[in-house]
Coordinates of C-alpha atoms in Angstrom, one line a residue:
M1 CA -31.3 -4.1 -22.2
T2 CA -32.3 -6.9 -24.3
S3 CA -32.0 -10.5 -23.0
R4 CA -32.2 -14.0 -24.0
I5 CA -33.5 -17.1 -22.3
E6 CA -30.9 -19.8 -21.0
K7 CA -31.7 -23.1 -19.4
D8 CA -29.8 -25.2 -16.9
S9 CA -30.7 -28.2 -14.9
M10 CA -32.7 -26.1 -12.6
G11 CA -34.8 -24.2 -15.3
E12 CA -34.9 -20.9 -17.3
M13 CA -33.1 -17.7 -16.5
S14 CA -32.8 -14.3 -18.3
V15 CA -29.5 -13.5 -19.5
P16 CA -28.4 -10.2 -21.2
A17 CA -28.5 -10.8 -25.0
D18 CA -24.6 -9.8 -25.5
A19 CA -23.4 -11.7 -22.3
Y20 CA -21.3 -14.8 -23.2
W21 CA -22.3 -16.4 -19.8
S22 CA -25.4 -18.5 -19.3
A23 CA -27.9 -19.7 -16.6
S24 CA -25.6 -20.9 -14.0
T25 CA -23.6 -17.7 -13.9
A26 CA -27.1 -15.7 -13.9
R27 CA -28.0 -17.8 -10.9
A28 CA -24.7 -17.1 -9.1
V29 CA -24.8 -13.2 -9.9
A30 CA -28.3 -13.4 -8.2
N31 CA -27.4 -15.6 -5.3
F32 CA -24.3 -13.9 -4.5
Q33 CA -24.4 -10.1 -4.3
I34 CA -21.8 -9.8 -1.4
S35 CA -18.6 -7.6 -2.0
G36 CA -18.9 -6.4 -5.7
E37 CA -15.4 -7.9 -6.0
R38 CA -14.6 -10.6 -8.6
L39 CA -11.9 -13.1 -8.7
P40 CA -8.7 -11.6 -10.2
A41 CA -8.1 -11.9 -13.9
D42 CA -5.1 -13.9 -13.4
F43 CA -7.3 -16.7 -11.8
I44 CA -9.6 -16.6 -14.7
K45 CA -6.9 -16.9 -17.0
A46 CA -5.5 -20.0 -15.2
V47 CA -9.0 -21.6 -15.3
A48 CA -8.9 -21.0 -19.2
I49 CA -5.4 -22.2 -19.5
I50 CA -6.9 -25.5 -18.1
K51 CA -9.9 -25.6 -20.2
M52 CA -7.6 -25.1 -23.3
A53 CA -5.3 -27.9 -22.2
A54 CA -8.2 -30.0 -21.2
A55 CA -9.8 -29.7 -25.0
K56 CA -6.4 -30.5 -26.4
A57 CA -6.1 -33.9 -24.2
N58 CA -9.7 -34.8 -25.0
I59 CA -8.9 -34.4 -28.8
Q60 CA -5.7 -36.6 -28.6
L61 CA -7.7 -39.2 -26.8
G62 CA -10.5 -39.2 -29.0
V63 CA -13.3 -38.4 -26.6
L64 CA -13.9 -34.8 -28.0
D65 CA -14.7 -34.0 -31.6
K66 CA -11.8 -32.1 -33.1
K67 CA -13.7 -29.3 -34.6
T68 CA -15.5 -28.7 -31.1
G69 CA -12.3 -29.1 -29.4
E70 CA -10.4 -26.6 -31.5
A71 CA -13.1 -24.0 -31.3
I72 CA -12.7 -24.6 -27.3
V73 CA -9.2 -24.1 -27.7
K74 CA -9.5 -20.8 -29.6
A75 CA -11.9 -19.5 -27.2
S76 CA -10.0 -20.4 -24.2
K77 CA -7.0 -18.5 -25.8
E78 CA -9.1 -15.4 -26.2
V79 CA -10.2 -15.7 -22.4
I80 CA -6.5 -16.1 -21.5
D81 CA -5.7 -12.8 -23.7
E82 CA -8.1 -11.1 -21.6
K83 CA -10.5 -10.3 -24.4
W84 CA -13.7 -11.1 -22.4
D85 CA -12.6 -10.0 -18.9
N86 CA -16.0 -8.2 -18.6
Q87 CA -17.8 -11.7 -18.9
F88 CA -16.8 -13.0 -15.2
P89 CA -19.1 -11.2 -12.9
V90 CA -19.5 -13.8 -10.1
D91 CA -18.5 -12.5 -6.7
I92 CA -15.6 -13.8 -4.7
F93 CA -17.8 -14.8 -1.8
Q94 CA -19.7 -17.7 -3.4
T95 CA -19.9 -21.5 -3.2
G96 CA -16.9 -22.6 -1.5
S97 CA -15.9 -25.1 -4.3
G98 CA -15.8 -22.1 -6.6
T99 CA -18.2 -24.3 -8.9
S100 CA -19.8 -20.8 -10.1
T101 CA -16.6 -19.4 -11.2
N102 CA -15.9 -22.8 -13.1
M103 CA -19.5 -22.8 -14.6
N104 CA -18.8 -19.1 -15.6
V105 CA -15.7 -20.0 -17.5
N106 CA -17.3 -23.1 -19.1
E107 CA -20.2 -21.0 -20.2
V108 CA -18.2 -17.9 -21.7
I109 CA -16.0 -20.5 -23.3
A110 CA -18.9 -22.8 -24.8
N111 CA -20.8 -19.6 -26.0
R112 CA -17.9 -18.1 -27.8
S113 CA -17.1 -21.4 -29.2
C114 CA -20.6 -21.7 -30.6
E115 CA -19.9 -18.6 -32.5
I116 CA -16.6 -19.8 -33.8
L117 CA -18.4 -22.8 -35.1
G118 CA -20.6 -20.4 -37.0
G119 CA -23.7 -20.6 -34.5
N120 CA -25.3 -18.6 -31.8
K121 CA -24.9 -18.1 -28.0
G122 CA -26.6 -21.0 -26.1
D123 CA -26.6 -23.5 -28.9
K124 CA -25.6 -26.4 -26.6
G125 CA -25.7 -28.8 -29.5
L126 CA -22.7 -27.0 -31.1
C127 CA -20.7 -26.6 -27.8
H128 CA -22.1 -27.5 -24.3
P129 CA -20.4 -26.0 -21.1
N130 CA -20.5 -29.4 -19.3
D131 CA -20.2 -32.0 -21.9
H132 CA -17.4 -30.2 -23.8
V133 CA -15.6 -27.7 -22.1
N134 CA -15.9 -29.2 -18.8
K135 CA -15.2 -32.8 -20.1
G136 CA -13.0 -34.9 -17.8
Q137 CA -13.3 -32.2 -15.1
S138 CA -14.9 -31.1 -11.9
S139 CA -14.8 -27.9 -10.0
N140 CA -13.1 -29.6 -7.4
D141 CA -9.9 -30.2 -9.2
I142 CA -10.1 -27.3 -11.5
I143 CA -10.4 -24.8 -9.0
P144 CA -7.4 -25.9 -6.8
S145 CA -5.3 -26.6 -10.0
A146 CA -6.1 -23.0 -11.2
I147 CA -5.2 -21.5 -7.7
F148 CA -1.7 -23.0 -7.9
I149 CA -1.1 -22.3 -11.6
S150 CA -2.2 -18.5 -11.1
V151 CA 0.0 -18.2 -7.8
I152 CA 3.2 -19.7 -9.6
I153 CA 2.7 -17.5 -12.8
K154 CA 2.3 -14.2 -10.8
T155 CA 5.0 -15.1 -8.4
H156 CA 7.5 -15.6 -11.3
Q157 CA 6.2 -12.7 -13.6
L158 CA 5.7 -10.3 -10.7
L159 CA 7.0 -10.9 -7.2
L160 CA 10.2 -12.6 -7.9
P161 CA 11.3 -9.9 -10.1
A162 CA 10.3 -7.3 -7.7
L163 CA 12.5 -8.7 -4.9
E164 CA 15.4 -9.3 -6.9
K165 CA 15.3 -5.7 -7.7
L166 CA 14.8 -4.8 -3.9
H167 CA 17.8 -7.2 -3.1
L168 CA 20.0 -5.6 -5.4
S169 CA 19.3 -2.0 -4.3
L170 CA 20.1 -3.3 -0.5
Q171 CA 23.3 -4.7 -1.8
K172 CA 24.4 -1.4 -3.6
K173 CA 23.6 0.6 -0.2
E174 CA 25.9 -2.1 1.7
K175 CA 28.7 -1.3 -0.4
Q176 CA 28.1 2.4 -0.4
F177 CA 28.1 2.4 3.3
K178 CA 30.6 -0.2 4.3
N179 CA 33.1 2.4 5.9
I180 CA 30.5 4.5 7.7
I181 CA 30.8 3.7 11.5
K182 CA 27.7 4.3 13.4
I183 CA 26.3 3.2 16.9
G184 CA 24.4 0.2 17.2
R185 CA 21.2 -0.3 19.1
T186 CA 19.5 -3.0 21.1
H187 CA 16.3 -2.4 22.7
L188 CA 16.3 0.9 21.2
M189 CA 19.4 1.8 23.5
D190 CA 22.8 2.4 22.6
A191 CA 25.0 -0.7 22.0
V192 CA 28.4 -1.2 20.3
P193 CA 29.7 0.3 16.8
V194 CA 28.6 -1.1 13.6
T195 CA 28.9 0.0 10.1
L196 CA 25.9 1.1 8.1
G197 CA 26.9 -1.1 5.4
Q198 CA 26.7 -4.1 8.1
E199 CA 23.2 -3.1 9.0
F200 CA 22.1 -2.8 5.1
S201 CA 23.7 -6.2 4.7
G202 CA 21.6 -7.9 7.2
Y203 CA 18.2 -6.3 5.2
A204 CA 19.8 -7.6 1.9
R205 CA 20.2 -11.1 3.5
Q206 CA 16.5 -11.0 4.8
I207 CA 15.3 -10.4 1.2
D208 CA 17.7 -13.2 -0.2
L209 CA 16.3 -15.5 2.4
S210 CA 12.6 -14.5 1.4
I211 CA 13.2 -15.1 -2.3
R212 CA 14.5 -18.5 -1.3
R213 CA 11.6 -19.3 1.1
I214 CA 9.0 -18.3 -1.6
K215 CA 10.8 -20.5 -4.5
D216 CA 10.9 -23.4 -2.0
A217 CA 7.2 -22.9 -1.1
G218 CA 6.3 -22.6 -4.6
S219 CA 7.7 -25.8 -5.5
Y220 CA 4.8 -27.5 -3.5
L221 CA 2.4 -25.8 -5.8
L222 CA 3.6 -27.5 -8.8
E223 CA 1.6 -30.5 -7.8
I224 CA -2.0 -30.0 -9.0
P225 CA -4.9 -32.5 -8.7
L226 CA -6.2 -32.3 -12.3
G227 CA -7.4 -35.6 -13.1
G228 CA -9.1 -36.2 -9.8
T229 CA -12.6 -34.8 -10.7
A230 CA -14.8 -34.8 -7.9
L231 CA -13.0 -36.5 -5.0
G232 CA -9.8 -37.9 -6.3
T233 CA -11.0 -41.1 -7.8
G234 CA -10.9 -39.7 -11.4
L235 CA -14.4 -40.5 -11.9
N236 CA -15.8 -39.7 -15.6
T237 CA -12.2 -38.9 -16.9
H238 CA -10.0 -40.7 -19.3
Q239 CA -7.1 -42.5 -17.3
D240 CA -4.6 -40.4 -19.7
F241 CA -6.5 -37.2 -19.5
A242 CA -4.3 -35.8 -16.8
R243 CA -1.0 -36.7 -17.9
I244 CA -1.4 -35.0 -21.4
A245 CA -3.5 -31.9 -19.9
I246 CA -0.8 -31.3 -17.6
K247 CA 1.8 -31.7 -20.2
E248 CA 0.0 -29.1 -22.1
I249 CA -0.4 -26.8 -19.1
S250 CA 3.3 -26.9 -18.6
A251 CA 4.5 -26.3 -22.0
F252 CA 2.1 -23.3 -22.4
T253 CA 3.0 -21.8 -18.8
D254 CA 6.8 -23.1 -18.9
H255 CA 6.6 -24.2 -15.4
K256 CA 6.9 -28.2 -14.7
F257 CA 3.6 -28.9 -13.2
R258 CA 2.7 -32.5 -12.4
Q259 CA 0.0 -34.4 -11.0
S260 CA -0.5 -34.6 -7.2
N261 CA 1.0 -37.6 -5.8
N262 CA -2.2 -38.2 -3.6
L263 CA -5.4 -36.7 -5.3
F264 CA -7.4 -37.3 -2.2
E265 CA -5.0 -35.0 -0.1
A266 CA -5.0 -32.5 -2.9
I267 CA -8.6 -32.2 -3.2
A268 CA -9.6 -32.5 0.5
S269 CA -6.9 -30.1 1.8
K270 CA -5.1 -26.8 0.7
D271 CA -2.1 -27.2 2.9
G272 CA 0.2 -26.2 0.1
A273 CA -1.4 -22.8 -0.1
L274 CA -1.0 -22.3 3.6
F275 CA 2.5 -22.9 3.3
F276 CA 3.0 -20.6 0.6
S277 CA 1.2 -17.9 2.3
G278 CA 3.5 -18.4 5.3
A279 CA 6.3 -17.3 3.0
L280 CA 4.4 -14.3 1.9
N281 CA 3.8 -13.6 5.6
T282 CA 7.3 -13.9 6.4
L283 CA 8.5 -11.6 3.6
A284 CA 5.7 -9.1 5.1
A285 CA 7.2 -9.3 8.3
T286 CA 10.5 -8.8 6.6
L287 CA 9.4 -5.7 4.9
M288 CA 8.0 -4.4 8.0
K289 CA 11.0 -4.7 10.0
I290 CA 13.1 -3.1 7.2
S291 CA 10.5 -0.1 6.6
N292 CA 10.5 0.6 10.6
D293 CA 14.3 0.5 10.9
L294 CA 14.4 3.0 8.1
R295 CA 11.9 5.4 9.6
L296 CA 13.9 5.2 13.0
L297 CA 17.4 5.7 11.6
S298 CA 15.8 8.7 9.5
S299 CA 13.9 10.2 12.2
G300 CA 14.5 14.0 12.8
P301 CA 15.8 15.6 11.1
R302 CA 17.3 17.5 14.3
C303 CA 15.5 15.9 17.2
G304 CA 15.7 12.1 16.1
I305 CA 18.5 9.8 15.3
N306 CA 19.2 11.2 11.5
E307 CA 21.8 8.8 10.8
I308 CA 20.3 8.5 7.3
S309 CA 18.2 10.8 4.9
L310 CA 15.4 9.3 3.0
P311 CA 14.4 10.8 -0.5
S312 CA 11.9 13.7 0.2
L313 CA 8.6 13.1 -1.9
Q314 CA 5.9 15.1 -0.7
P315 CA 4.9 17.6 2.2
G316 CA 4.3 15.6 5.3
S317 CA 1.7 18.0 7.3
S318 CA -1.2 20.2 6.4
I319 CA -0.3 22.4 9.4
M320 CA 3.4 22.1 9.8
P321 CA 5.3 23.8 6.9
G322 CA 8.5 21.9 5.9
K323 CA 7.8 18.6 7.7
V324 CA 8.5 15.5 5.4
N325 CA 7.4 12.2 6.5
P326 CA 8.6 8.7 5.6
V327 CA 6.0 8.0 3.4
I328 CA 7.1 4.8 1.5
P329 CA 8.2 2.7 4.6
E330 CA 4.8 3.8 6.0
T331 CA 3.1 2.6 2.8
V332 CA 5.0 -0.9 3.0
I333 CA 4.2 -1.2 6.7
Q334 CA 0.5 -0.7 5.9
V335 CA 0.9 -3.4 3.0
A336 CA 2.5 -5.8 5.4
A337 CA -0.2 -5.5 7.9
D338 CA -2.8 -6.5 5.1
V339 CA -0.7 -9.5 4.0
M340 CA -0.6 -10.6 7.5
G341 CA -4.5 -10.3 7.7
N342 CA -4.6 -12.4 4.4
N343 CA -2.6 -15.1 5.7
N344 CA -4.7 -15.2 8.6
S345 CA -7.7 -15.7 6.4
I346 CA -6.1 -18.3 4.5
N347 CA -5.0 -20.2 7.8
I348 CA -8.9 -20.2 8.5
A349 CA -9.7 -21.3 5.1
V350 CA -7.4 -24.1 5.0
G351 CA -8.7 -25.4 8.2
S352 CA -12.2 -25.2 6.6
S353 CA -11.3 -28.4 4.6
L354 CA -14.3 -30.3 5.4
L355 CA -14.0 -34.1 5.0
D356 CA -13.3 -34.7 1.3
L357 CA -13.1 -31.1 0.0
N358 CA -11.9 -27.5 0.9
V359 CA -14.8 -25.4 0.9
M360 CA -13.2 -21.9 1.1
M361 CA -11.2 -22.1 -2.3
P362 CA -12.2 -18.8 -3.9
L363 CA -11.4 -17.0 -0.6
I364 CA -7.8 -18.6 -0.9
A365 CA -7.4 -17.7 -4.4
Y366 CA -8.3 -14.0 -3.8
K367 CA -6.2 -13.6 -0.9
L368 CA -3.2 -15.3 -2.3
L369 CA -3.1 -13.3 -5.4
R370 CA -3.9 -10.2 -3.5
S371 CA -0.9 -10.8 -1.2
I372 CA 1.5 -11.3 -4.2
D373 CA 0.4 -8.1 -6.0
L374 CA 0.6 -5.8 -2.6
L375 CA 4.1 -7.3 -2.1
A376 CA 5.3 -6.9 -5.3
N377 CA 4.3 -3.3 -5.8
A378 CA 5.4 -2.5 -2.2
S379 CA 8.9 -4.1 -2.9
T380 CA 9.3 -2.1 -6.3
H381 CA 8.3 1.1 -4.5
L382 CA 10.5 0.6 -1.6
S383 CA 13.5 -0.1 -3.8
E384 CA 12.8 2.7 -6.4
K385 CA 11.3 5.5 -4.2
C386 CA 13.3 4.9 -1.0
I387 CA 16.4 2.6 -0.8
D388 CA 18.1 3.9 -4.2
G389 CA 17.8 7.3 -2.8
I390 CA 19.0 6.9 0.6
E391 CA 22.0 9.0 1.8
A392 CA 24.2 8.4 4.9
N393 CA 24.7 11.4 7.3
E394 CA 28.2 10.8 8.1
D395 CA 28.9 13.6 10.6
R396 CA 25.9 12.5 12.6
C397 CA 27.1 8.7 12.8
R398 CA 30.5 9.9 13.9
Q399 CA 29.3 12.3 16.3
L400 CA 26.8 9.7 18.2
V401 CA 29.6 7.1 18.2
E402 CA 31.9 9.4 20.0
W403 CA 29.0 10.1 22.4
S404 CA 28.0 6.9 23.1
M405 CA 28.7 5.1 26.5
A406 CA 28.4 1.6 24.8
L407 CA 32.2 2.6 23.8
V408 CA 33.1 1.3 27.4
T409 CA 32.5 -2.3 26.3
P410 CA 36.1 -3.2 25.1
L411 CA 37.4 -1.5 28.4
A412 CA 35.7 -4.3 30.4
L413 CA 38.3 -6.7 28.9
K414 CA 41.2 -4.6 30.3
I415 CA 39.9 -3.1 33.6
G416 CA 36.8 -5.2 34.6
Y417 CA 33.2 -5.1 34.0
D418 CA 32.5 -3.0 37.4
K419 CA 35.2 -0.3 36.8
A420 CA 33.7 0.0 33.1
S421 CA 30.3 0.2 34.5
E422 CA 31.4 2.9 36.6
I423 CA 32.9 5.0 34.0
A424 CA 29.8 4.6 31.9
Y425 CA 27.6 5.6 34.6
E426 CA 29.9 8.8 35.4
A427 CA 29.9 9.7 31.7
H428 CA 26.3 9.9 31.5
K429 CA 25.9 11.6 34.9
R430 CA 28.6 14.2 34.0
G431 CA 27.5 14.5 30.4
K432 CA 31.2 13.7 29.0
T433 CA 32.3 10.8 26.7
V434 CA 33.7 7.5 28.1
K435 CA 37.1 8.5 26.7
E436 CA 37.2 11.7 28.9
I437 CA 36.2 9.9 32.0
T438 CA 38.8 7.2 31.4
K439 CA 41.5 9.6 30.6
E440 CA 40.7 11.6 33.9
K441 CA 41.6 8.6 35.9
N442 CA 44.8 7.8 34.5
I443 CA 43.8 4.3 34.3
L444 CA 45.2 3.7 30.9
T445 CA 47.8 5.3 28.7
D446 CA 46.9 7.5 26.0
K447 CA 47.9 5.0 23.3
E448 CA 46.2 2.3 25.1
L449 CA 43.1 4.3 25.4
D450 CA 43.1 5.2 21.8
D451 CA 43.7 1.6 20.7
I452 CA 41.0 0.1 22.8
L453 CA 38.4 3.0 22.1
D454 CA 38.7 3.2 18.4
P455 CA 35.7 2.4 16.8
K456 CA 37.1 0.6 13.7
S457 CA 38.6 -2.2 16.1
M458 CA 35.1 -2.9 17.3
I459 CA 33.4 -3.6 14.1

């Protein structure tokens, strides 16, 4: 492979001839051979959005040559359009400020700008990664801003639509099952009757609340520290830079970003990221609860609860013919567990905001964006491959209601708790229904018994 020599403040580095990155990136690739995983393309695109907006702002302020600035804008748009996705090789596990990734983007945009201006890669006289592309910026305000921008964009493009779809699927099942009476369960033990529709209404409400929580948590990510540079003082940037650049970012993304109220807080801490991760973690717990319930309610088909049937998607055993497992709920549960682990990592990372800078920002970016991807895909699969195809086993629901000892509950109002308990225990011991035992004791008339033990009156 042919190479070229690039220089940075520490000296010379050999770089592949066709690479758009330069010496700083080459050092990062050599220094951080940890996971083999790169920061997500969504994050790189967010950095490029900032570079594009920064160039436009600096042109307007007269601190960047228009021709150079326009080349930076064009090169940035190419990165945003994913034209150069193979040019960002830096490992996730790198310097905690994300400086290596910021410089990687600066170098790719600078070298591509050189070509746009008619020169060659590495001609820093035409376009310099620090002096031009990074003008008025620092990794310390670029990386946190890019985290928030990428999370907001991906949440609105991917996660919220998936959750809206899941919410709609659950609402449809709520209506479909509204008249199907079944037995409720607390502590996994028989409880009073409920409709299958009422159970699904609870699931629908959980997703609705998750959507609201995510939107609320996302509102805190609209504050970005751009313009704070290294610590929040705004050193080496024009006083109007942030205002113009953030306006450009808002226009391009169609989200109303604004500068952080306190730049020192925004650079030194990442509490907003943790708060948002908490909303994702809550969603993960919700999806786990719903999926576990679906597994239990569909258990069987002959020796379990079997009140509902899930779509049959694939054989469930390599040794037991005819076995079909709840594969989608189990997939979603594993996703939820992974997201919970991501939240724990973010919790630790946000606690690593040492003095004036958080030093685990690449990990925060990676974990947040991964959780969004996982939750969006899991929610889509749950709605399309599971919820939409669920059918109620009405005869089984009816049978379990009639057989349940919990029907004795409304009797307590008429004959007292102790006598009702005696009937329940006797019904269980003798293998009869509550209604049969009560009728034997001639405590109530047939009409009273029919009225009191009518499941419809209990829901």
